[in-house]
Short mmCIF file of C-alpha atoms in Angstrom, two decimals:
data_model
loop_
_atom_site.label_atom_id
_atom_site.label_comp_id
_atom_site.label_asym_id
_atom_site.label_seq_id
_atom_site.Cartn_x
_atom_site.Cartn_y
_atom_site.Cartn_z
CA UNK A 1 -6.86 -10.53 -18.88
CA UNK A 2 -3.15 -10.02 -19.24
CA UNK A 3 -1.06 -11.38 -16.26
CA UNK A 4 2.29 -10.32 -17.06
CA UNK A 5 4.13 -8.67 -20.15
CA UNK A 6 2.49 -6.02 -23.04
CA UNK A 7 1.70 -6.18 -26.69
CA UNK A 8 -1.68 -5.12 -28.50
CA UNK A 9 -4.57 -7.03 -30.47
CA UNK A 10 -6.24 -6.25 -33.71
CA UNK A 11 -9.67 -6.97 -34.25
CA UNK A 12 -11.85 -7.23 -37.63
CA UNK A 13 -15.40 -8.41 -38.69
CA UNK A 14 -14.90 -10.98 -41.77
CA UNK A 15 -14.63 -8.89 -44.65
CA UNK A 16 -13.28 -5.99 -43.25
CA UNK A 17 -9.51 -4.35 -43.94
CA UNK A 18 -9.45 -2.02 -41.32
CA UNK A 19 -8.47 -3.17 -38.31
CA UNK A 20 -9.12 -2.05 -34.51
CA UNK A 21 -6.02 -1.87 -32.68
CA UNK A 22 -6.27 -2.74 -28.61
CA UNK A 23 -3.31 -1.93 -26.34
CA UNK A 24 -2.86 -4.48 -23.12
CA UNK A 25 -0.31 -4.64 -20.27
CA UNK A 26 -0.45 -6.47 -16.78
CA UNK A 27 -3.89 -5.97 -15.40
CA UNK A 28 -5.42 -5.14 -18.18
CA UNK A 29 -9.19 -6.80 -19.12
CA UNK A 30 -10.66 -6.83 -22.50
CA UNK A 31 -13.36 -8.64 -24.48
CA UNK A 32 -13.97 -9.19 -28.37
CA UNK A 33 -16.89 -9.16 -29.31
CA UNK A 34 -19.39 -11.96 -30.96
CA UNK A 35 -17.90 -12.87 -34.10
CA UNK A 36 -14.87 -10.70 -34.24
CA UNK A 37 -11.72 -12.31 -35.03
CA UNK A 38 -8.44 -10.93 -33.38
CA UNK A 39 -5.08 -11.81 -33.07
CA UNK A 40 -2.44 -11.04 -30.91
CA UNK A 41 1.09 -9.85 -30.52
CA UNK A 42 3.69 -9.70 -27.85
CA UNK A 43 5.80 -6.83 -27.78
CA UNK A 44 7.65 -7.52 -24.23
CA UNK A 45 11.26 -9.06 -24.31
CA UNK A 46 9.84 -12.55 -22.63
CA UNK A 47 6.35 -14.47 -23.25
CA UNK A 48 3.14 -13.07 -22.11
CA UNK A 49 0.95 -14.82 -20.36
CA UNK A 50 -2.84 -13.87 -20.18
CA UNK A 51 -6.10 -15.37 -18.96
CA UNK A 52 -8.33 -16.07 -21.27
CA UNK A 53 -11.66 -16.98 -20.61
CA UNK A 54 -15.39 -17.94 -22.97
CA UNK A 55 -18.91 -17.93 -21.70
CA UNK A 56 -20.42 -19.16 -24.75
CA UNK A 57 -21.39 -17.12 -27.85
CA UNK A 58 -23.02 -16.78 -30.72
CA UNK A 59 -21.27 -19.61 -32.47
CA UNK A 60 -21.29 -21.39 -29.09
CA UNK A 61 -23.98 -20.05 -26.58
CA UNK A 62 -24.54 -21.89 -23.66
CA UNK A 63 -28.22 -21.45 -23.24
CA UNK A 64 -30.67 -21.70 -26.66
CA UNK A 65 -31.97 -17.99 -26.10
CA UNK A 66 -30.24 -16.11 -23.17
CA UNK A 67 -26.42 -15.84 -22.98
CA UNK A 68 -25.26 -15.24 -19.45
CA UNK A 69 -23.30 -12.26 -18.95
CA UNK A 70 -20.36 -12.76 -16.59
CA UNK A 71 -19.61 -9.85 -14.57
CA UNK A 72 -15.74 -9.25 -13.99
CA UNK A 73 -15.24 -7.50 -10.25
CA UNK A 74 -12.12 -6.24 -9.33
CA UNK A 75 -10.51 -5.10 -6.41
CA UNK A 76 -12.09 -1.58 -6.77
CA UNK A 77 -15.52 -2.45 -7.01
CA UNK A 78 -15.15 -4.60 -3.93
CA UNK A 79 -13.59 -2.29 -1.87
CA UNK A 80 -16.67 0.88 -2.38
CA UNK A 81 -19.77 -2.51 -2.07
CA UNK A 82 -18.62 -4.99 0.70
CA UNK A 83 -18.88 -4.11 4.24
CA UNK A 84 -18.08 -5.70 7.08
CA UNK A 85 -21.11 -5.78 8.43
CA UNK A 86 -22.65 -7.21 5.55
CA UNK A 87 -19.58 -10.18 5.65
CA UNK A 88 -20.61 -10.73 9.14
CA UNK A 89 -23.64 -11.82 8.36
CA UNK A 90 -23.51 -13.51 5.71
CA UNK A 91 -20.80 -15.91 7.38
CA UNK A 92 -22.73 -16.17 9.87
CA UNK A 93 -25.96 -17.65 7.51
CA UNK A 94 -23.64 -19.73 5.92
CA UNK A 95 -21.52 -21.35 9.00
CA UNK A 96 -25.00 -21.98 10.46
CA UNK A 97 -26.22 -23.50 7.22
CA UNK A 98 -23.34 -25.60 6.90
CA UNK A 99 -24.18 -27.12 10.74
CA UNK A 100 -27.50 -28.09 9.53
CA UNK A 101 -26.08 -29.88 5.97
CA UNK A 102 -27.48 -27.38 3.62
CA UNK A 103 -24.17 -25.86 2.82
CA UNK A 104 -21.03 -27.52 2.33
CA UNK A 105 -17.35 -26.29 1.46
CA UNK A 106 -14.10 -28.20 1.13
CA UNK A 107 -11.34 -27.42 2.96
CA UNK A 108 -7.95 -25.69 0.97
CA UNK A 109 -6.31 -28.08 -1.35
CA UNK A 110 -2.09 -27.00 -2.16
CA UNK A 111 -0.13 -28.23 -4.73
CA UNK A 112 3.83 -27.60 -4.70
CA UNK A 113 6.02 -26.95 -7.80
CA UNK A 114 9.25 -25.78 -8.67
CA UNK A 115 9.96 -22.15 -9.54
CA UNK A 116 12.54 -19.24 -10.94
CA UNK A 117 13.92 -18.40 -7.74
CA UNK A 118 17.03 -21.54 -6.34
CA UNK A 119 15.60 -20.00 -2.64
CA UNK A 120 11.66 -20.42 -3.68
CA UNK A 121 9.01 -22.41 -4.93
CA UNK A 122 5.65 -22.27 -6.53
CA UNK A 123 2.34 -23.25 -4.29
CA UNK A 124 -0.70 -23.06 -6.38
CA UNK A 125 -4.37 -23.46 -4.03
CA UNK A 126 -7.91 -23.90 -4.13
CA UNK A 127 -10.93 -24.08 -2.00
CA UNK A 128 -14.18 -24.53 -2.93
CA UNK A 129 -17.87 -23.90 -1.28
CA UNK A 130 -21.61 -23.81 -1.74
CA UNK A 131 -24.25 -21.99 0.34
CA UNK A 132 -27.82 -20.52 -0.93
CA UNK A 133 -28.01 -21.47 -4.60
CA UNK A 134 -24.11 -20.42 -5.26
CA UNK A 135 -20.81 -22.33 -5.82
CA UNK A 136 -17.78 -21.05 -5.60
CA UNK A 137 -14.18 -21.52 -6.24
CA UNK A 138 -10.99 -19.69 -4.96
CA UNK A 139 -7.80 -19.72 -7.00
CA UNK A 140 -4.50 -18.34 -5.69
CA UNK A 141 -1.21 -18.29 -7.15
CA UNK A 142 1.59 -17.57 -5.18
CA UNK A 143 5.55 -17.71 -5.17
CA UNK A 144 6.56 -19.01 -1.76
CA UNK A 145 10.30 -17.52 -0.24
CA UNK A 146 11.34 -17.25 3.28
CA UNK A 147 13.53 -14.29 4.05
CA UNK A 148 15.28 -14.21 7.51
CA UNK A 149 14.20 -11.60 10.37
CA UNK A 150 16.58 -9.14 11.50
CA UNK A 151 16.04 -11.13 14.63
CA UNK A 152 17.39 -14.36 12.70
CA UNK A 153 13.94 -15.87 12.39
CA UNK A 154 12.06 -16.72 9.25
CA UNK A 155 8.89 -15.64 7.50
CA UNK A 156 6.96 -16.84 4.79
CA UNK A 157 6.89 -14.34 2.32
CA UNK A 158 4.35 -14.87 -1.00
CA UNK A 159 3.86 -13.12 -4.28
CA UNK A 160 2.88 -13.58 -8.03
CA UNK A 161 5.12 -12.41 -10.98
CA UNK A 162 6.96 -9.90 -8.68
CA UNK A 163 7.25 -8.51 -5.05
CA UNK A 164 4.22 -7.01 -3.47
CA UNK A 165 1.92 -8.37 -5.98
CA UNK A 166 -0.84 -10.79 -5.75
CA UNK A 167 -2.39 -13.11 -7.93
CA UNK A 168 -6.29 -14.63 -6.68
CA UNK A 169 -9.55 -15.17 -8.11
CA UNK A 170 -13.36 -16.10 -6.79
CA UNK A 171 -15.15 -18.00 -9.66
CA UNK A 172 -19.15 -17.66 -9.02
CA UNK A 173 -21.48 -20.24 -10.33
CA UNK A 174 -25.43 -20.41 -10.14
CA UNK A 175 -26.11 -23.62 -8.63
CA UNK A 176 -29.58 -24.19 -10.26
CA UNK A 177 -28.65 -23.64 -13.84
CA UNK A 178 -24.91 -24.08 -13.50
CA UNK A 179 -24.59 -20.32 -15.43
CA UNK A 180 -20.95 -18.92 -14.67
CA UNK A 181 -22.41 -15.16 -13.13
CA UNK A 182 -18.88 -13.73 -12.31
CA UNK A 183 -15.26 -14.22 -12.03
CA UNK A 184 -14.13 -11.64 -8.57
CA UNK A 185 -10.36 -10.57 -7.46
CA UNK A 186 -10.07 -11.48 -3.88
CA UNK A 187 -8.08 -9.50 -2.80
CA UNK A 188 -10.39 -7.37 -0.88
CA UNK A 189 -12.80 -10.62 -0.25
CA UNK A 190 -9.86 -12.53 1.29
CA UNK A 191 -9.13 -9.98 4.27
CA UNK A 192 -12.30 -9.12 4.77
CA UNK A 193 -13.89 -12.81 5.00
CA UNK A 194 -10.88 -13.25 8.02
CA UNK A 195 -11.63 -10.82 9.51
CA UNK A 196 -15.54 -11.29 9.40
CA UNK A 197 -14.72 -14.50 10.84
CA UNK A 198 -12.58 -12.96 13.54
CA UNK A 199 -15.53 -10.73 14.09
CA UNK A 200 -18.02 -13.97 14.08
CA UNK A 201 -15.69 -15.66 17.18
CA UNK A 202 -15.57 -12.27 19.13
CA UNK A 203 -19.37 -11.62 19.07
CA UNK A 204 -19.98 -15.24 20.27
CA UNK A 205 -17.02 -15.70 22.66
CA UNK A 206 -15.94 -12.21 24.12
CA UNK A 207 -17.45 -10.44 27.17
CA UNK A 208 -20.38 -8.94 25.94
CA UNK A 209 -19.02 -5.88 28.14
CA UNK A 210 -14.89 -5.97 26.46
CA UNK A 211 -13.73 -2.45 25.68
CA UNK A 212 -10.52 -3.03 24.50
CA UNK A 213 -8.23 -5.51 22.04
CA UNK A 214 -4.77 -6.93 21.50
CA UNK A 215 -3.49 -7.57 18.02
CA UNK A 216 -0.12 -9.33 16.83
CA UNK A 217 0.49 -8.45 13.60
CA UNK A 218 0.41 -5.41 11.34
CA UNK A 219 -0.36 -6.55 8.26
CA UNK A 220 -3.51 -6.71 5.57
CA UNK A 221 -5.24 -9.26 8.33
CA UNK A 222 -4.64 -7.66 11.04
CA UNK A 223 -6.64 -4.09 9.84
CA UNK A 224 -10.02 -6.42 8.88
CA UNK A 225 -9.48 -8.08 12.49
CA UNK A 226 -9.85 -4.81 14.24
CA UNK A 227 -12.21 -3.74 11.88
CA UNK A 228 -14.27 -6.93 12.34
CA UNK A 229 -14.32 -6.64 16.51
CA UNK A 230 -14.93 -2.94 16.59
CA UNK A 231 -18.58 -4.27 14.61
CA UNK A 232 -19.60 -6.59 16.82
CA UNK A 233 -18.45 -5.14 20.72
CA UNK A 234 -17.98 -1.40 21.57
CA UNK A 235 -14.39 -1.46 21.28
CA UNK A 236 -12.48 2.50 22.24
CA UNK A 237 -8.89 1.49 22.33
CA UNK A 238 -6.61 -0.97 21.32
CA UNK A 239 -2.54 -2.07 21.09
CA UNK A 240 -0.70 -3.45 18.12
CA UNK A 241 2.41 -5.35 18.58
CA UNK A 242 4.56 -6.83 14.92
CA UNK A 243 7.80 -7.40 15.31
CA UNK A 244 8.95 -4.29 12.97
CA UNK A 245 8.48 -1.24 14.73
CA UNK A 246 8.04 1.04 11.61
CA UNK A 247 4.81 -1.14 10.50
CA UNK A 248 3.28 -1.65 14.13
CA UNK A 249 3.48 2.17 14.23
CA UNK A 250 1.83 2.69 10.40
CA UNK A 251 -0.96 0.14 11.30
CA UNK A 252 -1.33 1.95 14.61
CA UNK A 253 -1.83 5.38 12.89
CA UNK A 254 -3.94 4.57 10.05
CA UNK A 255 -6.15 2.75 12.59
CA UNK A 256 -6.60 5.56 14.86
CA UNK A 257 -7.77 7.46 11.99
CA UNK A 258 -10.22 4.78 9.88
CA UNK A 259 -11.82 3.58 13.44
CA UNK A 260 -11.97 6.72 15.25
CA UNK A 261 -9.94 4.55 18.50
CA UNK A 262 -6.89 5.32 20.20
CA UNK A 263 -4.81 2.58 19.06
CA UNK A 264 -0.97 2.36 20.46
CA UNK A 265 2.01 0.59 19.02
CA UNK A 266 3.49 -1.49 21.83
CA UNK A 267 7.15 -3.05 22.39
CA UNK A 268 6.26 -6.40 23.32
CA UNK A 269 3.42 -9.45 22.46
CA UNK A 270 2.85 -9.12 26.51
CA UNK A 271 2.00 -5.81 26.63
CA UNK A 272 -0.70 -5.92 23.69
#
């Protein structure tokens, strides 16, 4: 998987003189097949960086006679198959499970480096989990700045290679054979697991009778928190306050229209 830059690869069979001649560029995912040499070449103006990553082979398979076929999921796929209501749940099996010691998960682990930017730096974390026969691990990479508020305040801001891109993985293991079964971009998974777990607190906590909810914040977590308590109570209006008034109003309007609510951009935390 290519991270950042362009350039192409040429792959043969032993033997062969013609070559097969694959273009990459950021995001792009390809795999040689058994046996097939290749070599690449960078045609960007700095290094490129890629991912690369072996399940075994023929030279090197990791089971005598079945190769496991690790499934690559990307934002896409997530967004058409996960549901809410199918996070919900399956939090909710694996929060009780971990109560009763037959899941277990480690909390987020950070680790702080220098980077690019004099008013930055580079955070890179993990967190790791297992629950019903699967272990997992989450990867992010993130550049860390904090750009002043037009009210003089600060907020974090994050990203990976450039603004308003992301860099995180999910790395799925089975834990009964230890077979690698799929390496996932989170970046559906992560908002929707909050907000699941928003949902998971509401259903447990709220008035079983609440109508109505109060959000700070318009961003990415803020959508699946809504989305999350409008599964679990029968929710028919709601207020959004963020301290921008041009992305309180976006988040209120694209709301309205994915949740079939009123929701109304408000002036003030106190009045959401």
């Amino acid at each position: 998987m290519c991270v950042t830059g362009h350039g192409y690869s040429l792959l043969w069979y032993e033997g062969q003189s013609d070559f097969t001649r694959v273009d990459w560029a950021h995001g792009t995912v390809f795999a040689p097949p058994d046996m097939m040499f290749h070599q690449r070449f960078n045609a960007s103006a700095q290094p490129t960086r890629y991912l690369a990553i072996t399940c075994g082979g023929l030279r090197y398979p990791l089971l005598e006679e079945r190769r496991p076929h690790v499934l690559f999921i990307h934002n896409d796929v997530a967004h058409e198959l996960l549901t809410m209501k199918d996070c919900i749940e399956v939090q909710d099996r694996a929060f009780r499970a971990q109560a009763m010691g037959t899941a277990a998960q480690k909390p987020r682990s950070d680790i702080y480096a220098p980077c690019d930017l004099d008013d930055g730096y580079y955070r890179g974390g993990t967190v790791e989990g297992y629950s019903n026969g699967y272990f997992a691990v989450r990867i992010k990479s993130d550049i860390i700045t904090w750009p002043r508020t037009a009210d003089g305040g600060m907020s974090e801001d994050k990203h990976c290679i450039e603004p308003r891109t992301y860099c995180g993985l999910v790395i799925l293991y089975a834990t009964a054979t230890g077979e690698p079964l799929a390496l996932i971009n989170d970046g559906i998974i992560q908002h929707m697991r909050v907000g699941a777990s928003a949902a998971l607190g509401a259903s447990y906590l709220a008035r079983g009778d609440a109508k109505s909810v109060g959000i700070l914040g318009s961003g990415g977590m803020a959508r699946t928190y809504l989305e999350g308590v409008c599964s679990v109570r029968d929710i028919t209006s709601a207020r959004v306050f963020s301290p921008t008034k041009a992305n309180r109003e976006r988040f209120a309007g694209e709301m309205s229209e994915k949740l079939g609510i009123p929701v109304e951009p408000v002036n003030s935390p106190e009045e959401s």
